[in-house]
Amino acid sequence: MLSSASQYAWDTNEEYLFKAMVAFTMRRYSSKTTTQISNVLLCNVTDRVSFWFVVTDSTKNTTTVPGSEVEAAIRMNRNRINNAFLLSDKTLQFLKIPSTLAPPVEPSTPAWLIVFGVVLCLIVAGIVFLVVAGIQQRKKKNKESTERENLEEKGEVTITIENGTPCETLDLKAGHINGVFSADDERFTSL
């Protein structure tokens, strides 16, 4: 069965063209050169260009070609039929025959190249981050060491680093009394 949803002027010439296209597809499919236009019969033609058709066997005009063969022939040459009527799968519909699938779209850039580019950018960004962080850390260390040297030159508080922890040493000239160990009254015996 054929159905067309377009505003198509359907007349006897269009019927003849359709019959010729179906005969052509049957000849291409079955490699029989005996299928004629007269073997394609249109039935129940409506104003909306909706009808069903059968293909008869050319050797015996009374028997019809099995529907599976007709469907396979139309499926094989569907784009030729669409092009003959300047229609598409959306405007020319064969019932019980699914539309032709468009070929898959090939991206202009392969997927592996996109993944490779993303991974490469991440690696470059990581390297740049490590280099910048190292430079900042070195500047910070140099700044701390120059500050420490300046303080030592002035004779104020010296900072020593023990086990990675900065410790302030006291200015021995001025002295400092730790209140925890000093007591007003000596309750404990001296050693």
XYZ file of C-alpha atoms in Angstrom:
191
model
C 0.000 0.000 0.000
C 1.248 3.479 -0.831
C 0.315 6.725 0.846
C 1.547 10.232 0.072
C 0.780 13.113 2.412
C 1.785 15.886 0.041
C -0.369 18.134 -2.148
C 0.549 16.128 -5.201
C -1.296 16.304 -8.533
C -2.005 12.641 -9.192
C -3.236 11.817 -12.677
C -2.935 9.014 -15.219
C 0.595 10.078 -16.166
C 1.686 9.841 -12.517
C 0.016 6.418 -12.263
C 1.927 5.299 -15.343
C 5.201 6.560 -13.864
C 4.503 4.744 -10.582
C 3.669 1.485 -12.404
C 6.847 1.855 -14.491
C 8.956 2.389 -11.341
C 7.450 -0.676 -9.633
C 8.004 -2.757 -12.795
C 11.583 -1.450 -12.908
C 12.206 -2.420 -9.266
C 10.716 -5.890 -9.809
C 12.978 -6.422 -12.833
C 16.061 -5.298 -10.887
C 15.177 -7.418 -7.859
C 14.284 -10.694 -9.525
C 16.423 -10.311 -12.653
C 13.317 -11.130 -14.717
C 12.879 -9.014 -17.796
C 9.289 -10.156 -18.178
C 7.666 -7.825 -15.606
C 5.670 -5.244 -17.562
C 3.830 -2.092 -16.572
C 0.567 -3.952 -17.125
C 1.559 -6.369 -14.321
C 1.253 -3.577 -11.711
C -2.358 -3.049 -10.635
C -3.492 -0.026 -8.589
C -6.586 -0.389 -6.433
C -8.706 2.033 -4.351
C -6.984 5.207 -5.560
C -8.192 8.210 -3.517
C -7.847 11.966 -3.984
C -5.232 12.095 -1.225
C -2.983 9.824 -3.311
C -3.571 6.781 -1.191
C -3.939 3.358 -2.796
C -2.787 -0.199 -2.642
C -1.220 -2.133 -5.442
C -0.354 -5.683 -6.444
C 2.125 -7.064 -8.907
C 1.004 -10.012 -10.983
C 3.270 -12.704 -12.340
C 3.997 -11.986 -16.000
C 3.875 -15.644 -16.985
C 0.458 -16.183 -15.392
C -1.631 -13.021 -15.200
C -3.940 -14.521 -12.589
C -1.400 -15.061 -9.769
C 0.228 -12.296 -7.770
C 3.861 -11.993 -6.791
C 4.280 -12.688 -3.034
C 4.170 -9.513 -0.926
C 7.563 -10.272 0.629
C 9.217 -10.137 -2.808
C 7.502 -6.843 -3.676
C 8.513 -5.367 -0.293
C 12.131 -6.473 -0.754
C 12.226 -5.026 -4.285
C 10.815 -1.681 -3.128
C 13.155 -1.580 -0.127
C 16.100 -2.171 -2.480
C 15.120 0.650 -4.888
C 13.188 2.969 -2.594
C 15.410 5.990 -3.157
C 14.936 5.631 -6.959
C 11.141 5.713 -6.497
C 11.388 8.710 -4.154
C 13.618 10.544 -6.618
C 11.303 9.796 -9.547
C 8.449 11.572 -7.754
C 10.703 14.192 -6.123
C 9.556 13.017 -2.689
C 11.288 11.747 0.454
C 10.657 8.965 2.963
C 8.657 11.472 5.029
C 6.321 12.402 2.173
C 6.071 9.049 0.354
C 5.148 6.229 2.685
C 4.879 2.545 1.887
C 2.889 0.800 4.591
C 4.534 -2.321 6.049
C 7.867 -1.183 4.584
C 10.019 0.806 7.011
C 11.672 3.965 5.723
C 15.204 3.905 4.530
C 17.688 4.888 7.199
C 20.009 7.728 6.375
C 23.663 6.787 6.463
C 25.295 7.492 9.815
C 26.873 10.908 10.076
C 30.639 10.734 10.150
C 32.130 13.439 12.356
C 34.767 15.586 10.693
C 37.171 14.843 13.555
C 37.656 11.271 14.803
C 36.644 10.644 18.423
C 40.081 9.339 19.403
C 41.641 12.634 18.301
C 39.294 14.626 20.547
C 40.102 12.398 23.549
C 43.827 12.648 22.775
C 43.598 16.462 22.637
C 41.768 16.669 25.976
C 44.284 14.372 27.710
C 47.215 16.273 26.210
C 45.769 19.610 27.382
C 45.322 18.243 30.909
C 48.943 17.050 30.985
C 50.248 20.408 29.727
C 48.088 22.268 32.287
C 49.457 20.015 35.071
C 53.055 20.666 34.023
C 52.473 24.428 33.872
C 50.859 24.318 37.332
C 53.819 22.404 38.808
C 56.348 24.812 37.277
C 54.493 27.916 38.501
C 53.999 26.413 41.981
C 57.723 25.569 42.163
C 58.721 29.101 41.175
C 56.389 30.617 43.779
C 57.721 28.262 46.457
C 61.317 29.165 45.626
C 60.500 32.896 45.780
C 58.808 32.392 49.145
C 61.843 30.494 50.516
C 64.233 33.160 49.269
C 62.107 35.880 50.848
C 62.013 34.052 54.221
C 65.767 33.487 54.201
C 66.485 37.159 53.438
C 64.135 38.242 56.251
C 65.904 35.879 58.659
C 69.306 37.218 57.632
C 68.112 40.794 58.140
C 66.863 39.994 61.632
C 70.104 38.218 62.553
C 72.143 41.187 61.335
C 70.167 43.526 63.588
C 70.760 41.234 66.538
C 67.140 40.889 67.397
C 65.408 37.547 67.412
C 67.042 34.750 65.522
C 64.943 32.056 64.007
C 66.290 28.574 63.801
C 64.626 25.725 62.045
C 64.613 22.388 63.808
C 62.910 19.371 62.274
C 61.308 21.615 59.686
C 59.682 23.854 62.347
C 60.890 27.450 62.832
C 61.872 28.140 66.435
C 62.627 31.586 67.832
C 65.693 31.851 70.005
C 65.892 34.525 72.602
C 68.204 37.426 72.624
C 70.736 36.314 75.203
C 71.807 39.866 75.988
C 68.470 40.929 77.435
C 67.593 37.593 79.038
C 64.228 36.151 79.814
C 62.805 34.531 82.911
C 60.440 31.636 82.554
C 57.766 32.005 85.250
C 56.971 28.325 85.439
C 60.297 27.365 86.891
C 60.778 30.360 89.132
C 59.108 30.303 92.502
C 59.068 32.885 95.223
C 59.586 30.336 97.929
C 61.842 27.412 97.469
C 59.815 24.415 98.566
C 61.862 22.034 96.664
C 65.324 21.095 97.562
C 68.000 22.005 95.172
C 69.959 19.344 93.510
